[in-house]
GROMACS .gro file of C-alpha atoms in nm:
model
  325
    1MET     CA    1   7.873  -1.734  12.246
    2LEU     CA    2   7.665  -1.995  12.162
    3GLY     CA    3   7.736  -1.954  11.806
    4LYS     CA    4   8.115  -2.013  11.851
    5CYS     CA    5   8.003  -2.419  12.065
    6ASN     CA    6   8.085  -2.698  11.836
    7GLN     CA    7   7.978  -2.915  12.201
    8PRO     CA    8   7.636  -2.987  12.219
    9GLU     CA    9   7.649  -3.020  12.623
   10GLU     CA   10   7.858  -2.686  12.579
   11ALA     CA   11   7.656  -2.512  12.446
   12PHE     CA   12   7.310  -2.623  12.635
   13ALA     CA   13   7.561  -2.544  12.938
   14VAL     CA   14   7.624  -2.134  12.831
   15PHE     CA   15   7.242  -2.165  12.705
   16LEU     CA   16   7.108  -2.274  13.089
   17MET     CA   17   7.422  -2.005  13.237
   18MET     CA   18   7.259  -1.731  12.976
   19LEU     CA   19   6.839  -1.872  13.132
   20GLU     CA   20   7.026  -1.818  13.511
   21GLU     CA   21   7.127  -1.464  13.408
   22LYS     CA   22   6.798  -1.368  13.353
   23CYS     CA   23   6.873  -1.262  12.991
   24THR     CA   24   6.594  -1.292  12.753
   25PRO     CA   25   6.630  -1.550  12.502
   26THR     CA   26   6.619  -1.474  12.167
   27VAL     CA   27   6.482  -1.659  11.890
   28GLY     CA   28   6.881  -1.573  11.723
   29ALA     CA   29   6.968  -1.828  12.080
   30TYR     CA   30   6.730  -2.098  12.033
   31THR     CA   31   6.866  -2.126  11.644
   32ALA     CA   32   7.288  -2.145  11.725
   33LEU     CA   33   7.146  -2.421  12.012
   34LEU     CA   34   6.914  -2.575  11.758
   35SER     CA   35   7.167  -2.519  11.482
   36VAL     CA   36   7.461  -2.747  11.738
   37TYR     CA   37   7.221  -3.099  11.811
   38ALA     CA   38   7.182  -3.081  11.406
   39ARG     CA   39   7.541  -3.066  11.344
   40ASN     CA   40   7.584  -3.381  11.620
   41SER     CA   41   7.281  -3.547  11.475
   42LEU     CA   42   7.102  -3.510  11.801
   43LEU     CA   43   6.749  -3.458  11.635
   44GLU     CA   44   6.506  -3.560  11.916
   45ARG     CA   45   6.637  -3.288  12.129
   46ALA     CA   46   6.668  -3.047  11.900
   47PHE     CA   47   6.292  -3.142  11.782
   48TYR     CA   48   6.217  -3.051  12.201
   49LEU     CA   49   6.348  -2.781  12.203
   50PHE     CA   50   6.179  -2.630  11.871
   51GLU     CA   51   5.903  -2.685  12.055
   52GLU     CA   52   5.970  -2.554  12.342
   53MET     CA   53   6.040  -2.248  12.154
   54LYS     CA   54   5.696  -2.202  12.006
   55ASN     CA   55   5.535  -2.187  12.394
   56THR     CA   56   5.836  -1.886  12.456
   57PRO     CA   57   5.672  -1.576  12.444
   58ASN     CA   58   5.863  -1.340  12.175
   59CYS     CA   59   6.035  -1.645  12.027
   60TYR     CA   60   5.873  -1.863  11.776
   61PRO     CA   61   6.102  -1.982  11.506
   62ASP     CA   62   6.187  -1.799  11.227
   63VAL     CA   63   6.234  -1.876  10.863
   64VAL     CA   64   6.571  -1.911  10.984
   65THR     CA   65   6.555  -2.144  11.223
   66TYR     CA   66   6.247  -2.339  11.042
   67SER     CA   67   6.489  -2.408  10.728
   68LEU     CA   68   6.720  -2.542  10.985
   69MET     CA   69   6.498  -2.783  11.108
   70ILE     CA   70   6.419  -2.902  10.774
   71LYS     CA   71   6.805  -2.932  10.672
   72ALA     CA   72   6.825  -3.126  10.955
   73CYS     CA   73   6.557  -3.373  10.889
   74GLY     CA   74   6.662  -3.365  10.488
   75SER     CA   75   7.022  -3.550  10.618
   76ALA     CA   76   6.918  -3.767  10.797
   77TYR     CA   77   6.651  -3.906  10.535
   78LEU     CA   78   6.304  -3.788  10.731
   79PHE     CA   79   6.166  -3.639  10.411
   80ASP     CA   80   5.735  -3.685  10.611
   81GLN     CA   81   5.896  -3.444  10.859
   82ALA     CA   82   6.113  -3.187  10.666
   83ILE     CA   83   5.737  -3.143  10.411
   84ALA     CA   84   5.551  -3.097  10.730
   85LEU     CA   85   5.800  -2.864  10.911
   86LEU     CA   86   5.718  -2.677  10.529
   87SER     CA   87   5.382  -2.673  10.546
   88GLU     CA   88   5.355  -2.589  10.972
   89MET     CA   89   5.544  -2.294  10.865
   90ARG     CA   90   5.356  -2.162  10.534
   91SER     CA   91   5.063  -2.241  10.794
   92THR     CA   92   5.150  -1.965  11.035
   93GLY     CA   93   5.263  -1.731  10.797
   94ILE     CA   94   5.654  -1.768  10.763
   95ARG     CA   95   5.711  -1.814  10.418
   96PRO     CA   96   5.958  -2.004  10.349
   97ASN     CA   97   6.256  -1.841  10.091
   98THR     CA   98   6.545  -1.964   9.771
   99VAL     CA   99   6.728  -2.071  10.124
  100THR     CA  100   6.476  -2.392  10.242
  101TYR     CA  101   6.376  -2.453   9.887
  102ASN     CA  102   6.749  -2.512   9.826
  103ILE     CA  103   6.780  -2.724  10.134
  104LEU     CA  104   6.465  -2.965   9.976
  105LEU     CA  105   6.609  -2.974   9.684
  106ASP     CA  106   6.912  -3.086   9.781
  107ALA     CA  107   6.826  -3.288  10.034
  108PHE     CA  108   6.570  -3.489   9.801
  109GLY     CA  109   6.839  -3.491   9.464
  110LYS     CA  110   7.084  -3.665   9.692
  111ALA     CA  111   6.846  -3.935   9.820
  112GLY     CA  112   6.754  -4.008   9.416
  113MET     CA  113   6.373  -3.866   9.571
  114PHE     CA  114   6.367  -3.652   9.126
  115GLU     CA  115   5.978  -3.663   9.133
  116GLU     CA  116   5.987  -3.501   9.442
  117MET     CA  117   6.219  -3.244   9.400
  118GLU     CA  118   6.021  -3.095   9.007
  119ASP     CA  119   5.799  -3.043   9.273
  120VAL     CA  120   5.942  -2.888   9.497
  121PHE     CA  121   6.188  -2.648   9.210
  122LEU     CA  122   5.793  -2.647   9.045
  123LYS     CA  123   5.676  -2.430   9.397
  124MET     CA  124   5.981  -2.269   9.421
  125LEU     CA  125   5.864  -2.044   9.115
  126GLU     CA  126   5.538  -1.993   9.188
  127GLU     CA  127   5.621  -1.802   9.427
  128GLY     CA  128   5.779  -1.556   9.268
  129ASP     CA  129   6.014  -1.369   9.501
  130CYS     CA  130   6.184  -1.729   9.606
  131ARG     CA  131   6.374  -1.716   9.224
  132PRO     CA  132   6.615  -2.009   9.156
  133ASN     CA  133   6.994  -1.879   9.234
  134SER     CA  134   7.363  -2.062   9.122
  135TRP     CA  135   7.263  -2.282   9.400
  136THR     CA  136   6.945  -2.471   9.315
  137GLN     CA  137   7.191  -2.540   8.951
  138ASN     CA  138   7.443  -2.684   9.128
  139ALA     CA  139   7.234  -2.849   9.396
  140ILE     CA  140   6.989  -3.061   9.121
  141ILE     CA  141   7.272  -3.074   8.907
  142ARG     CA  142   7.504  -3.249   9.111
  143SER     CA  143   7.231  -3.504   9.220
  144PHE     CA  144   7.276  -3.648   8.910
  145ALA     CA  145   7.666  -3.571   8.789
  146THR     CA  146   7.716  -3.785   9.099
  147ARG     CA  147   7.483  -4.028   8.947
  148GLY     CA  148   7.651  -4.051   8.624
  149ASP     CA  149   7.344  -3.941   8.417
  150VAL     CA  150   7.453  -3.653   8.170
  151GLN     CA  151   7.193  -3.678   8.009
  152GLN     CA  152   6.961  -3.521   8.322
  153MET     CA  153   7.253  -3.330   8.419
  154GLU     CA  154   7.250  -3.172   8.030
  155LYS     CA  155   6.828  -3.155   8.069
  156TRP     CA  156   6.814  -2.939   8.348
  157TYR     CA  157   7.139  -2.693   8.284
  158GLU     CA  158   6.959  -2.583   8.009
  159ARG     CA  159   6.619  -2.570   8.230
  160LEU     CA  160   6.849  -2.329   8.480
  161GLN     CA  161   6.935  -2.104   8.206
  162ASN     CA  162   6.622  -2.079   8.049
  163VAL     CA  163   6.554  -1.954   8.379
  164GLY     CA  164   6.818  -1.682   8.425
  165VAL     CA  165   6.989  -1.858   8.651
  166GLN     CA  166   7.362  -1.713   8.634
  167SER     CA  167   7.632  -2.082   8.634
  168SER     CA  168   7.927  -2.032   8.885
  169VAL     CA  169   8.305  -2.161   8.841
  170VAL     CA  170   8.136  -2.519   9.161
  171THR     CA  171   7.851  -2.516   8.818
  172PHE     CA  172   8.094  -2.553   8.532
  173ASN     CA  173   8.302  -2.770   8.777
  174ILE     CA  174   8.037  -3.010   8.862
  175LEU     CA  175   7.974  -3.060   8.453
  176ILE     CA  176   8.260  -3.095   8.408
  177ARG     CA  177   8.357  -3.375   8.638
  178ALA     CA  178   8.086  -3.523   8.583
  179TYR     CA  179   8.202  -3.570   8.194
  180ALA     CA  180   8.532  -3.618   8.277
  181LYS     CA  181   8.422  -4.002   8.478
  182ALA     CA  182   8.153  -4.043   8.105
  183CYS     CA  183   8.526  -3.972   7.911
  184LEU     CA  184   8.340  -3.731   7.781
  185PHE     CA  185   8.620  -3.507   7.668
  186ASP     CA  186   8.512  -3.315   7.381
  187LYS     CA  187   8.207  -3.149   7.592
  188MET     CA  188   8.477  -3.147   7.869
  189ASN     CA  189   8.703  -2.867   7.679
  190PHE     CA  190   8.404  -2.704   7.517
  191VAL     CA  191   8.349  -2.601   7.892
  192ILE     CA  192   8.695  -2.547   7.976
  193LYS     CA  193   8.675  -2.316   7.659
  194TYR     CA  194   8.362  -2.126   7.745
  195MET     CA  195   8.499  -2.025   8.056
  196HIS     CA  196   8.819  -1.830   7.914
  197LYS     CA  197   8.625  -1.691   7.671
  198TYR     CA  198   8.364  -1.540   7.903
  199HIS     CA  199   8.641  -1.444   8.205
  200TYR     CA  200   8.591  -1.729   8.469
  201THR     CA  201   8.853  -1.820   8.651
  202GLN     CA  202   8.992  -2.238   8.687
  203SER     CA  203   8.986  -2.267   9.079
  204THR     CA  204   9.296  -2.511   9.166
  205ILE     CA  205   8.953  -2.741   9.259
  206THR     CA  206   8.863  -2.725   8.823
  207TYR     CA  207   9.256  -2.835   8.703
  208ASN     CA  208   9.281  -3.071   8.972
  209ILE     CA  209   8.955  -3.246   8.818
  210LEU     CA  210   9.152  -3.219   8.439
  211LEU     CA  211   9.439  -3.376   8.566
  212ASP     CA  212   9.212  -3.641   8.735
  213ALA     CA  213   9.078  -3.703   8.417
  214TYR     CA  214   9.414  -3.710   8.186
  215GLY     CA  215   9.553  -3.885   8.384
  216LYS     CA  216   9.334  -4.155   8.492
  217ALA     CA  217   9.305  -4.211   8.065
  218GLY     CA  218   9.650  -4.281   8.075
  219LEU     CA  219   9.704  -3.935   7.838
  220ILE     CA  220  10.035  -3.759   7.984
  221ASP     CA  221  10.130  -3.475   7.697
  222SER     CA  222   9.694  -3.352   7.817
  223LEU     CA  223   9.729  -3.388   8.166
  224GLU     CA  224  10.083  -3.234   8.074
  225GLY     CA  225   9.996  -2.923   7.898
  226VAL     CA  226   9.726  -2.922   8.149
  227TYR     CA  227   9.970  -2.850   8.486
  228LYS     CA  228  10.209  -2.652   8.253
  229GLU     CA  229   9.877  -2.448   8.265
  230MET     CA  230   9.768  -2.381   8.569
  231ARG     CA  231  10.121  -2.296   8.623
  232SER     CA  232  10.161  -2.032   8.450
  233ALA     CA  233   9.804  -1.872   8.551
  234GLY     CA  234   9.944  -1.873   8.920
  235VAL     CA  235   9.678  -2.093   9.006
  236LYS     CA  236   9.873  -2.279   9.333
  237PRO     CA  237   9.919  -2.647   9.409
  238ASP     CA  238   9.776  -2.814   9.696
  239SER     CA  239   9.839  -3.139   9.783
  240HIS     CA  240   9.568  -3.345   9.566
  241THR     CA  241   9.711  -3.184   9.255
  242PHE     CA  242  10.034  -3.400   9.367
  243CYS     CA  243   9.854  -3.696   9.430
  244THR     CA  244   9.753  -3.702   9.118
  245LEU     CA  245   9.997  -3.625   8.933
  246ILE     CA  246  10.202  -3.873   9.131
  247SER     CA  247   9.943  -4.172   9.061
  248ALA     CA  248   9.917  -4.081   8.649
  249TYR     CA  249  10.376  -4.123   8.614
  250GLY     CA  250  10.374  -4.447   8.821
  251ARG     CA  251  10.058  -4.579   8.591
  252LYS     CA  252  10.258  -4.520   8.327
  253GLY     CA  253  10.635  -4.634   8.472
  254ILE     CA  254  10.778  -4.308   8.417
  255GLY     CA  255  10.963  -4.319   8.738
  256GLU     CA  256  11.229  -4.009   8.718
  257LYS     CA  257  10.928  -3.799   8.706
  258ILE     CA  258  10.783  -3.937   9.044
  259GLY     CA  259  11.078  -3.758   9.192
  260LYS     CA  260  11.040  -3.451   8.976
  261VAL     CA  261  10.714  -3.425   9.116
  262LEU     CA  262  10.789  -3.466   9.503
  263ARG     CA  263  11.095  -3.283   9.442
  264GLN     CA  264  10.809  -2.919   9.369
  265MET     CA  265  10.583  -3.035   9.630
  266ARG     CA  266  10.891  -2.997   9.911
  267ASN     CA  267  11.037  -2.730   9.808
  268SER     CA  268  10.633  -2.619   9.758
  269ASP     CA  269  10.518  -2.456  10.083
  270ILE     CA  270  10.224  -2.727  10.155
  271GLU     CA  271  10.246  -3.012  10.380
  272PRO     CA  272  10.229  -3.327  10.255
  273ASP     CA  273   9.986  -3.530  10.419
  274THR     CA  274   9.901  -3.910  10.472
  275ALA     CA  275   9.736  -3.924  10.113
  276LEU     CA  276  10.013  -3.787   9.919
  277PHE     CA  277  10.297  -4.024  10.087
  278ASN     CA  278  10.057  -4.347   9.976
  279ALA     CA  279  10.036  -4.174   9.654
  280ALA     CA  280  10.477  -4.156   9.564
  281MET     CA  281  10.427  -4.535   9.784
  282ASP     CA  282  10.214  -4.667   9.492
  283ALA     CA  283  10.325  -4.523   9.221
  284TYR     CA  284  10.757  -4.631   9.336
  285ARG     CA  285  10.580  -4.944   9.385
  286ARG     CA  286  10.486  -4.998   8.972
  287VAL     CA  287  10.813  -4.883   8.857
  288ASP     CA  288  10.959  -5.204   9.130
  289ASN     CA  289  11.137  -4.926   9.296
  290ILE     CA  290  11.189  -5.066   9.629
  291ASN     CA  291  11.415  -4.832   9.737
  292GLU     CA  292  11.218  -4.529   9.674
  293VAL     CA  293  10.899  -4.710   9.869
  294GLU     CA  294  11.142  -4.684  10.198
  295ARG     CA  295  11.268  -4.331  10.168
  296VAL     CA  296  10.940  -4.252  10.082
  297LEU     CA  297  10.761  -4.459  10.405
  298GLU     CA  298  11.074  -4.321  10.630
  299GLU     CA  299  10.985  -3.999  10.527
  300MET     CA  300  10.588  -4.017  10.668
  301GLU     CA  301  10.721  -4.185  10.989
  302GLU     CA  302  10.971  -3.834  11.023
  303ARG     CA  303  10.705  -3.583  10.896
  304GLY     CA  304  10.418  -3.770  11.165
  305CYS     CA  305  10.218  -3.849  10.918
  306GLN     CA  306   9.967  -4.225  11.022
  307PRO     CA  307  10.005  -4.478  10.798
  308ASP     CA  308   9.636  -4.622  10.700
  309GLU     CA  309   9.480  -4.898  10.570
  310TYR     CA  310   9.589  -4.749  10.231
  311THR     CA  311   9.925  -4.822  10.294
  312ASP     CA  312   9.902  -5.122  10.485
  313LYS     CA  313   9.752  -5.248  10.149
  314ILE     CA  314  10.016  -5.062   9.928
  315LEU     CA  315  10.344  -5.192  10.172
  316GLY     CA  316  10.159  -5.581  10.171
  317MET     CA  317  10.217  -5.543   9.755
  318VAL     CA  318  10.590  -5.433   9.801
  319TYR     CA  319  10.639  -5.680   9.998
  320ASN     CA  320  10.400  -6.016   9.983
  321GLY     CA  321  10.270  -5.980   9.660
  322ASP     CA  322   9.921  -5.962   9.854
  323GLY     CA  323   9.653  -5.650   9.872
  324MET     CA  324   9.575  -5.523   9.555
  325ASP     CA  325   9.585  -5.482   9.184
   0.00000   0.00000   0.00000
């Protein structure tokens, strides 16, 4: 029951009701309530409940509870408290598992605390039974990829391969995105060929990354080749796919193809969102087709999509010559 509550007050009310009805509190019930507090960034309440849990018979926190609290501290950049919790769980005989270490690795990586991240990784290896997995690899290489540090990303990828970690489609998507942002198309294509060779199925996300890379580089032939392959492979495009195609054609001034993509979108079961309509209006603005900008705006309103700040900037460019570009 508690696990289905998203609102803290609702979850606390359910917890109290359980106690009032003489239900014996369990580690699972406490952990579920802690999870709600953590998701809503209510750390003070979470720590109060956590301490109460320690003093409740048969409800001492387990590895799941400690991992949850460590994640909450990491998300709030309370790293000293996260490390203190790790030490505390060890001192009480609760062994951290791979999930616990992955949570810390991810938190340190997102904060750019790479020395601390490596220390956690080495401790993980020392444990023996906490082997790094694909999630470990993704957290580490993503931390470098998001900062554009391709060299360190590659170094860590090799290091993790050498300790036996198996890559996943998510791993390859991280590599492809990093190479795309760095305009390293040869390396990007090498990863794609590797995926084909070893029968990894490219996802919608994989194709969207490639489309975005070629679209921003103005390589329309390559973009259309990827989109054709995507459709041949039976991979379903999403709203982001159509946004990317429309934006690419707009930047290159190919107005007739903007309409073609919009027709494909309308004939699909994709529900267009504000971002897609913005992309279409901006693309038509770039090819000086004001009539189509207004048609897209009208369709946006008819479908109940709310304009946002970017919509206003586009319209400012269309009618006043203000805003962006």
